[in-house]
mmCIF file of C-alpha atoms and ligand atoms in Angstrom:
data_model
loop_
_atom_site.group_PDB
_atom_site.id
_atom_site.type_symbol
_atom_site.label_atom_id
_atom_site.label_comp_id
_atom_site.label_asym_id
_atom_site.label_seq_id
_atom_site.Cartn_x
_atom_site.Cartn_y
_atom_site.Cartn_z
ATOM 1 C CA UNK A 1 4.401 -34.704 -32.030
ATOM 2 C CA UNK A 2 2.438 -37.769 -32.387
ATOM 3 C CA UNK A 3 3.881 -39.438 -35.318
ATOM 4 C CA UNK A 4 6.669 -41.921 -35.080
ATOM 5 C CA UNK A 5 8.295 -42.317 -38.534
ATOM 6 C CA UNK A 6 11.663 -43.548 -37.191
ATOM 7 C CA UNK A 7 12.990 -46.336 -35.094
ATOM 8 C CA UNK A 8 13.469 -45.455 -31.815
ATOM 9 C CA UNK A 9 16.491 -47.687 -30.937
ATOM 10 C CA UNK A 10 18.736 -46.747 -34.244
ATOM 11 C CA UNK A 11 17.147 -43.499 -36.076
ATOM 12 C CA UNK A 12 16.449 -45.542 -38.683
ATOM 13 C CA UNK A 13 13.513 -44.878 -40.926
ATOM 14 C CA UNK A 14 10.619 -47.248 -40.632
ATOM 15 C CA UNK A 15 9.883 -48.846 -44.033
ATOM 16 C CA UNK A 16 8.795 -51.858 -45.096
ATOM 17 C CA UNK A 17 7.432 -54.521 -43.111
ATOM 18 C CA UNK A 18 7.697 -55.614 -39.579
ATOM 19 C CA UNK A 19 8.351 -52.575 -37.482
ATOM 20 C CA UNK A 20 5.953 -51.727 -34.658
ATOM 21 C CA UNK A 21 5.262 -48.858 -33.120
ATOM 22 C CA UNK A 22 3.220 -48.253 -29.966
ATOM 23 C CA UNK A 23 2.765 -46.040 -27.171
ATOM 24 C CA UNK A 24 5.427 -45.914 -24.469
ATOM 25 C CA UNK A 25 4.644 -48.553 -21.638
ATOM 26 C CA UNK A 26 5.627 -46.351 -18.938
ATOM 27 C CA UNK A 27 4.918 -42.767 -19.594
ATOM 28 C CA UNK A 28 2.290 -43.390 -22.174
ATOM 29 C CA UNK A 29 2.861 -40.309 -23.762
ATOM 30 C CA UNK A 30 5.475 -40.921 -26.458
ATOM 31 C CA UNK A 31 5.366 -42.980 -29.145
ATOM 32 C CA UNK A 32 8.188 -45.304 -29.618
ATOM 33 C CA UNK A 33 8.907 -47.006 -33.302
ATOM 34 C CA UNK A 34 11.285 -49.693 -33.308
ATOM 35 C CA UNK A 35 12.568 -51.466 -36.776
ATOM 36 C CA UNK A 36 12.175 -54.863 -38.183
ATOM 37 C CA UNK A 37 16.158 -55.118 -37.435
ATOM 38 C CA UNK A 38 15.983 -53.709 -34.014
ATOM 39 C CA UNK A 39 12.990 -56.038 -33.053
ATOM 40 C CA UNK A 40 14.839 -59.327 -33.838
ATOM 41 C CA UNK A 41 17.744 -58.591 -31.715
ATOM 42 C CA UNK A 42 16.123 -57.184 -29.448
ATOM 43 C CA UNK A 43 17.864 -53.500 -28.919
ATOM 44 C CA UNK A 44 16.885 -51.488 -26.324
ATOM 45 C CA UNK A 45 15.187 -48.275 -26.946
ATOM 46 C CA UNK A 46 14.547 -45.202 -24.860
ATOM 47 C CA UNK A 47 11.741 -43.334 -24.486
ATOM 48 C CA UNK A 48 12.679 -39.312 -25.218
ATOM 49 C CA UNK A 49 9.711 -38.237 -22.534
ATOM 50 C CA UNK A 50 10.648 -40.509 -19.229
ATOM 51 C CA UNK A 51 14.134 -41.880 -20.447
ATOM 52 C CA UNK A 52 12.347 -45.582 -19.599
ATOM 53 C CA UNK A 53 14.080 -47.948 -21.297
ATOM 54 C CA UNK A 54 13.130 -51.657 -22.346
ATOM 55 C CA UNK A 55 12.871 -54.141 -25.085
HETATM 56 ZN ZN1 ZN B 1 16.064 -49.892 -35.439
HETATM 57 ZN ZN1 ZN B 2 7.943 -42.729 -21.643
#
């Protein structure tokens, strides 16, 4: 793995602008990719590795 292509919070494909994506901030070892959409309301995501979850 490595790559991060879609949002972590709904599946969706990241396209466009304003998604981010960045390392997980607990595990460190997955990437998590959230959506423009998912960032403005704030959904929660999940990391797959260490099932943290945050916003
Ligand atoms: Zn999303
Ligand atoms: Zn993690």
């Amino acid at each position: 793995m490595g790559n991060k292509e879609d949002c972590s919070s709904c599946g969706k494909g990241l396209i466009g602008e304003g998604y981010s994506i960045f390392d997980c901030p607990n595990c460190g070892e997955n990437i998590i990719g959230r959506c423009r959409n998912c960032r403005e309301h704030n959904t929660p995501y999940t990391c797959e590795k260490c099932n943290f979850t945050g916003p």
